[in-house]
């Protein structure tokens, strides 16, 4: 009769576990870590990912974002708004590199990738916070990571900032947004850009006028999520939205989606493994800075909560690489500005020791690299 020792059982069990780790599509780590800081202290930049590297474009310098209009109104940004700074972060080496400046200085632009090139669209700039001194360029500029060069493309039809952006079948969709120079200044307008023909065209409008929303793409479908909606209120922050609308470019039609669990504006969103991660932001007219992370699974049409960030804030940028979500900077309670880069490991990949993050919250060891 075959006899198996306890030692053999332990060894066999260990082998099975290792095989499962090697073949499963990842195991959630359920923790956040700090890995570096943004080299140029700025807010409200655009982010994009090409070949595993994360690109940051434009924004407004922290030094121009601090100030008070009146003693009882903290955090009124004084300007000037908009910078041309462009930088790239490589998660594999945890290093930064300064790139060729963007031709048009701006903040609250959005970026999209088609065929390995990055299209930076819209935004705003101004010498101060007075409405007559704000500009909303319709500009579309494309950056080629291979040559570190910029090229001007056809302008958008309607200028805007703080809009949603998504790519389906090589076409770029610009959704909603804000322009103080037109009324109503929160937009329901949707435009499509075709890089092959360098042309813009109008598409079906959303049902909801809003800005500070996020758009997420899963397969051939675009989800427009949350934001600040219409009608305008006195404090210009509300009403905040839970609203999700779903757009299918093939039919050029919108339909109602499943609302987020809570009101949310000024958040970030990213797609990992066909799930949408909604991160941070603010909740309600009496502003509460959120650390919560909510995940939407379109296959089940359900939301659930994931591991929250330790600090509630409005993230300035977010990107996903190899199953890890990178959150760049942010603004939190008492208008505190953050320059840290924080990472959440979703676990959606084969287990590997390569690139394992070791720096925990509150133990920032990485220093700024490649200062501009």
Coordinates of C-alpha atoms in Angstrom, one line a residue:
X1 CA 0.0 0.0 0.0
X2 CA 1.3 3.4 -1.0
X3 CA 2.1 5.6 2.0
X4 CA 2.4 9.4 1.7
X5 CA 4.3 11.3 4.3
X6 CA 3.3 14.7 5.7
X7 CA 6.4 16.2 4.1
X8 CA 5.3 14.9 0.7
X9 CA 1.8 16.4 1.2
X10 CA 3.3 19.8 2.1
X11 CA 5.6 19.7 -1.0
X12 CA 2.7 18.7 -3.3
X13 CA 0.4 21.4 -1.9
X14 CA 3.1 24.0 -2.4
X15 CA 3.6 22.9 -6.0
X16 CA -0.1 23.1 -6.7
X17 CA -0.2 26.6 -5.2
X18 CA 2.7 27.8 -7.4
X19 CA 1.1 26.4 -10.5
X20 CA -2.2 28.1 -9.7
X21 CA -0.3 31.4 -9.2
X22 CA 1.4 31.0 -12.5
X23 CA -1.8 30.3 -14.5
X24 CA -4.5 32.4 -12.8
X25 CA -5.2 35.9 -14.1
X26 CA -3.8 37.5 -11.0
X27 CA -4.7 37.7 -7.4
X28 CA -5.8 41.1 -6.0
X29 CA -3.3 42.6 -3.6
X30 CA -5.9 45.0 -2.1
X31 CA -3.4 47.6 -1.0
X32 CA -2.1 50.9 -2.3
X33 CA 1.6 52.0 -2.4
X34 CA 3.6 55.2 -3.0
X35 CA 6.3 54.8 -5.6
X36 CA 7.5 58.3 -6.6
X37 CA 6.5 61.9 -7.0
X38 CA 5.6 64.0 -10.0
X39 CA 8.7 66.0 -11.0
X40 CA 6.9 69.2 -11.9
X41 CA 4.4 70.2 -9.2
X42 CA 1.3 70.8 -11.3
X43 CA -2.4 70.0 -11.3
X44 CA -5.1 69.1 -13.9
X45 CA -2.8 67.6 -16.6
X46 CA -3.8 65.1 -19.3
X47 CA -2.5 61.5 -19.1
X48 CA -2.0 58.7 -21.7
X49 CA -0.3 55.4 -21.9
X50 CA 1.9 54.1 -24.8
X51 CA 4.0 51.0 -24.7
X52 CA 3.8 50.7 -20.9
X53 CA 4.9 54.3 -20.3
X54 CA 2.6 57.0 -18.8
X55 CA 2.7 60.5 -20.3
X56 CA 1.6 63.7 -18.6
X57 CA 0.8 66.9 -20.5
X58 CA 0.1 70.4 -19.5
X59 CA -1.8 71.4 -16.4
X60 CA -1.4 74.4 -14.0
X61 CA 1.6 74.8 -11.7
X62 CA 0.9 74.4 -7.9
X63 CA 2.5 77.9 -7.3
X64 CA -0.3 79.4 -9.5
X65 CA -3.0 77.3 -7.9
X66 CA -2.8 78.7 -4.4
X67 CA -4.5 81.8 -3.2
X68 CA -7.7 83.3 -1.9
X69 CA -10.3 85.6 -3.4
X70 CA -11.8 86.3 0.0
X71 CA -11.0 85.1 3.4
X72 CA -14.1 82.8 3.5
X73 CA -13.4 81.3 0.1
X74 CA -10.2 79.2 0.4
X75 CA -8.6 77.7 -2.7
X76 CA -9.7 80.2 -5.3
X77 CA -7.0 79.7 -8.0
X78 CA -5.4 82.9 -9.0
X79 CA -3.5 81.8 -12.2
X80 CA -1.9 82.1 -14.6
X81 CA -3.5 78.8 -15.8
X82 CA -1.8 76.4 -18.3
X83 CA 1.6 75.1 -18.8
X84 CA 3.4 73.3 -21.7
X85 CA 5.3 70.8 -19.6
X86 CA 5.4 67.2 -20.9
X87 CA 6.9 64.3 -19.0
X88 CA 6.9 60.6 -19.2
X89 CA 7.0 58.0 -16.3
X90 CA 8.3 54.5 -16.8
X91 CA 6.8 52.1 -14.2
X92 CA 9.3 49.4 -15.0
X93 CA 12.3 51.6 -14.0
X94 CA 10.4 54.0 -11.7
X95 CA 12.0 56.9 -13.6
X96 CA 10.9 60.2 -15.2
X97 CA 12.0 61.9 -18.4
X98 CA 11.3 65.5 -19.6
X99 CA 9.9 65.6 -23.1
X100 CA 9.5 68.3 -25.8
X101 CA 7.1 71.0 -24.5
X102 CA 3.5 71.0 -25.8
X103 CA 3.1 73.8 -28.3
X104 CA -0.1 75.2 -26.6
X105 CA 0.0 75.8 -22.9
X106 CA -3.2 74.6 -21.2
X107 CA -4.8 72.8 -18.3
X108 CA -7.8 70.4 -18.1
X109 CA -7.1 69.1 -21.6
X110 CA -7.7 65.4 -22.4
X111 CA -5.5 62.9 -24.2
X112 CA -6.3 59.8 -26.3
X113 CA -4.0 57.3 -28.1
X114 CA -4.5 56.1 -31.7
X115 CA -1.8 54.0 -33.4
X116 CA 0.8 54.8 -30.8
X117 CA 0.4 58.6 -31.1
X118 CA -1.1 60.8 -28.4
X119 CA -3.7 63.4 -29.3
X120 CA -4.1 66.2 -26.7
X121 CA -7.3 68.1 -27.1
X122 CA -9.0 71.2 -25.7
X123 CA -8.5 72.6 -22.3
X124 CA -8.2 76.2 -21.1
X125 CA -5.6 78.8 -20.2
X126 CA -5.5 82.4 -18.8
X127 CA -3.4 85.0 -17.1
X128 CA -5.7 85.1 -14.0
X129 CA -9.1 83.9 -12.8
X130 CA -11.2 86.7 -14.4
X131 CA -13.6 85.3 -17.0
X132 CA -12.6 87.8 -19.6
X133 CA -9.0 86.6 -19.4
X134 CA -9.7 82.9 -19.8
X135 CA -9.1 81.2 -23.2
X136 CA -10.6 77.9 -24.3
X137 CA -8.5 76.8 -27.3
X138 CA -10.1 74.3 -29.7
X139 CA -6.6 73.0 -30.3
X140 CA -5.8 69.4 -31.2
X141 CA -2.1 68.5 -31.1
X142 CA -0.6 65.1 -31.6
X143 CA 2.6 63.8 -29.9
X144 CA 4.8 61.1 -31.4
X145 CA 6.7 59.2 -28.7
X146 CA 9.1 57.8 -31.3
X147 CA 10.4 61.1 -32.4
X148 CA 9.5 63.4 -29.4
X149 CA 7.8 65.8 -31.7
X150 CA 4.4 67.6 -31.9
X151 CA 2.2 68.3 -34.9
X152 CA -0.9 70.6 -35.0
X153 CA -4.1 69.0 -36.3
X154 CA -7.6 70.3 -37.1
X155 CA -9.3 72.2 -34.3
X156 CA -12.4 70.9 -32.4
X157 CA -15.8 72.3 -33.5
X158 CA -16.6 73.6 -30.0
X159 CA -14.0 74.6 -27.4
X160 CA -14.2 72.9 -24.0
X161 CA -12.4 71.7 -21.0
X162 CA -13.0 68.9 -18.4
X163 CA -14.8 66.6 -20.8
X164 CA -14.8 62.9 -21.3
X165 CA -12.8 61.2 -24.0
X166 CA -12.6 57.7 -25.5
X167 CA -11.4 55.8 -28.5
X168 CA -13.4 53.3 -30.5
X169 CA -12.2 51.7 -33.8
X170 CA -9.5 54.4 -34.2
X171 CA -11.9 57.3 -33.8
X172 CA -11.7 59.8 -30.8
X173 CA -14.9 60.8 -29.1
X174 CA -15.1 64.1 -27.1
X175 CA -18.1 64.1 -24.7
X176 CA -19.6 67.0 -22.7
X177 CA -17.3 69.5 -20.9
X178 CA -17.4 73.1 -20.0
X179 CA -16.9 76.5 -21.7
X180 CA -17.6 79.6 -19.6
X181 CA -17.7 81.7 -22.8
X182 CA -20.9 80.2 -24.1
X183 CA -24.3 79.5 -22.5
X184 CA -25.4 77.1 -21.2
X185 CA -21.7 76.6 -20.3
X186 CA -22.0 72.9 -19.3
X187 CA -22.2 70.9 -22.5
X188 CA -24.1 67.8 -23.8
X189 CA -22.3 68.0 -27.2
X190 CA -20.4 65.0 -28.6
X191 CA -17.8 65.3 -31.4
X192 CA -15.8 62.6 -33.2
X193 CA -12.3 63.1 -34.6
X194 CA -11.0 60.9 -37.4
X195 CA -7.2 60.9 -37.4
X196 CA -7.1 59.3 -40.9
X197 CA -8.9 62.3 -42.4
X198 CA -8.0 64.9 -39.8
X199 CA -11.7 65.9 -39.5
X200 CA -14.2 66.5 -36.8
X201 CA -18.0 65.8 -36.9
X202 CA -20.9 66.1 -34.6
X203 CA -22.5 63.0 -33.1
X204 CA -25.6 62.3 -31.0
X205 CA -25.8 64.5 -27.8
X206 CA -26.0 63.1 -24.3
X207 CA -29.1 63.5 -22.3
X208 CA -27.2 65.2 -19.5
X209 CA -25.2 68.5 -19.7
X210 CA -22.1 68.0 -17.6
X211 CA -18.4 68.5 -17.1
X212 CA -15.8 67.0 -14.8
X213 CA -17.2 63.6 -16.0
X214 CA -15.1 60.7 -17.1
X215 CA -15.5 58.4 -20.1
X216 CA -14.5 54.8 -20.2
X217 CA -14.3 52.4 -23.1
X218 CA -15.0 48.7 -23.0
X219 CA -14.8 46.9 -26.3
X220 CA -16.9 49.1 -28.7
X221 CA -19.0 50.9 -26.0
X222 CA -18.3 54.3 -24.3
X223 CA -19.6 54.9 -20.7
X224 CA -20.0 58.6 -19.7
X225 CA -19.9 58.7 -15.9
X226 CA -20.8 61.2 -13.2
X227 CA -19.6 64.8 -13.1
X228 CA -21.2 68.1 -12.4
X229 CA -24.5 68.6 -14.2
X230 CA -27.1 71.1 -15.3
X231 CA -28.8 73.3 -14.1
X232 CA -26.2 75.7 -12.8
X233 CA -26.3 76.5 -9.1
X234 CA -24.8 79.5 -7.2
X235 CA -21.7 77.8 -6.0
X236 CA -21.0 76.4 -9.5
X237 CA -20.3 72.9 -8.1
X238 CA -23.6 71.2 -8.6
X239 CA -25.6 69.3 -8.8
X240 CA -23.2 66.5 -8.7
X241 CA -24.2 63.4 -10.6
X242 CA -24.5 59.6 -10.2
X243 CA -25.6 59.4 -13.8
X244 CA -24.1 56.9 -16.3
X245 CA -25.0 57.1 -20.0
X246 CA -23.9 54.4 -22.5
X247 CA -23.0 55.3 -26.1
X248 CA -22.5 52.9 -29.0
X249 CA -20.7 54.6 -31.9
X250 CA -22.0 52.0 -34.4
X251 CA -25.6 53.1 -33.9
X252 CA -24.8 56.7 -32.7
X253 CA -27.2 56.2 -29.8
X254 CA -27.2 56.8 -26.1
X255 CA -29.0 54.9 -23.4
X256 CA -29.3 55.1 -19.6
X257 CA -26.9 53.0 -17.7
X258 CA -26.7 51.9 -14.0
X259 CA -26.1 54.8 -11.7
X260 CA -23.0 55.0 -9.6
X261 CA -23.6 54.2 -5.9
X262 CA -22.9 57.8 -4.9
X263 CA -22.8 61.3 -6.3
X264 CA -19.3 62.0 -7.7
X265 CA -17.5 64.8 -9.5
X266 CA -13.8 65.6 -10.2
X267 CA -12.8 61.9 -10.0
X268 CA -10.7 59.8 -12.3
X269 CA -11.6 56.6 -14.0
X270 CA -9.7 53.8 -15.8
X271 CA -10.4 50.4 -17.3
X272 CA -8.7 47.2 -16.1
X273 CA -9.8 43.8 -17.4
X274 CA -13.1 45.1 -18.8
X275 CA -14.1 46.7 -15.5
X276 CA -14.3 50.5 -14.8
X277 CA -12.5 51.8 -11.7
X278 CA -13.9 55.1 -10.4
X279 CA -11.4 56.7 -8.1
X280 CA -11.6 59.6 -5.6
X281 CA -13.3 62.9 -6.4
X282 CA -15.8 64.9 -4.4
X283 CA -19.3 64.0 -3.2
X284 CA -22.2 66.5 -2.8
X285 CA -22.6 70.2 -2.8
X286 CA -21.0 70.4 0.7
X287 CA -17.7 69.1 -0.6
X288 CA -16.5 65.8 0.8
X289 CA -13.2 64.6 -0.6
X290 CA -13.4 60.9 -1.4
X291 CA -10.9 58.1 -1.1
X292 CA -13.4 55.5 -2.2
X293 CA -12.9 53.3 -5.3
X294 CA -16.0 51.9 -7.0
X295 CA -15.8 49.3 -9.7
X296 CA -18.4 48.7 -12.4
X297 CA -18.7 45.3 -14.1
X298 CA -20.7 45.8 -17.4
X299 CA -21.2 42.1 -17.8
X300 CA -23.1 41.9 -14.5
X301 CA -24.3 45.5 -14.7
X302 CA -23.3 46.0 -11.0
X303 CA -21.1 48.3 -8.9
X304 CA -19.0 47.2 -6.0
X305 CA -16.4 48.9 -3.7
X306 CA -12.7 48.1 -3.9
X307 CA -9.8 49.0 -1.7
X308 CA -10.0 52.8 -1.0
X309 CA -7.2 55.3 -1.2
X310 CA -5.9 56.2 2.3
X311 CA -6.5 59.9 1.6
X312 CA -9.6 61.5 0.0
X313 CA -8.7 63.7 -2.9
X314 CA -9.4 64.8 -6.5
X315 CA -6.7 62.9 -8.5
X316 CA -5.0 65.0 -11.2
X317 CA -4.4 62.0 -13.4
X318 CA -4.8 58.2 -13.6
X319 CA -3.5 55.4 -15.8
X320 CA -3.4 51.6 -15.8
X321 CA -0.3 49.5 -16.8
X322 CA -0.2 45.8 -16.5
X323 CA -3.0 45.5 -14.1
X324 CA -1.7 48.3 -11.8
X325 CA -3.5 51.6 -11.4
X326 CA -1.3 54.7 -11.0
X327 CA -2.8 57.8 -9.4
X328 CA -0.8 61.0 -10.0
X329 CA -1.1 63.8 -7.4
X330 CA -4.3 65.4 -6.4
X331 CA -6.0 68.0 -4.2
X332 CA -7.7 67.3 -0.9
X333 CA -9.1 68.8 2.2
X334 CA -8.1 72.4 3.0
X335 CA -6.8 72.6 -0.6
X336 CA -3.8 70.5 0.2
X337 CA -1.9 69.5 -3.0
X338 CA -0.3 66.1 -3.4
X339 CA 2.6 65.3 -5.7
X340 CA 2.8 61.6 -4.8
X341 CA 2.3 58.8 -7.4
X342 CA 0.2 56.0 -5.7
X343 CA -0.4 52.6 -7.1
X344 CA -3.1 50.0 -6.6
X345 CA -2.5 46.4 -7.8
X346 CA -5.7 44.9 -9.1
X347 CA -4.0 41.6 -9.6
X348 CA -5.4 41.1 -13.2
X349 CA -2.3 39.4 -14.7
X350 CA -0.1 36.3 -14.2
X351 CA 1.7 36.4 -10.9
X352 CA 5.3 37.6 -11.2
X353 CA 7.9 38.9 -8.8
X354 CA 9.2 41.3 -11.5
X355 CA 8.3 44.9 -10.7
X356 CA 6.9 44.1 -7.3
X357 CA 6.2 47.4 -5.4
X358 CA 7.8 47.5 -2.0
X359 CA 7.1 51.1 -0.8
X360 CA 4.0 51.3 1.5
X361 CA 1.9 54.3 2.4
X362 CA 3.8 56.6 4.7
X363 CA 7.1 55.1 3.7
X364 CA 8.0 57.2 0.7
X365 CA 11.6 56.2 -0.2
X366 CA 11.7 57.0 -3.9
X367 CA 13.1 60.5 -4.7
X368 CA 12.3 62.7 -7.7
X369 CA 14.2 61.7 -10.7
X370 CA 15.1 63.6 -14.0
X371 CA 14.0 67.0 -12.7
X372 CA 12.9 69.3 -15.5

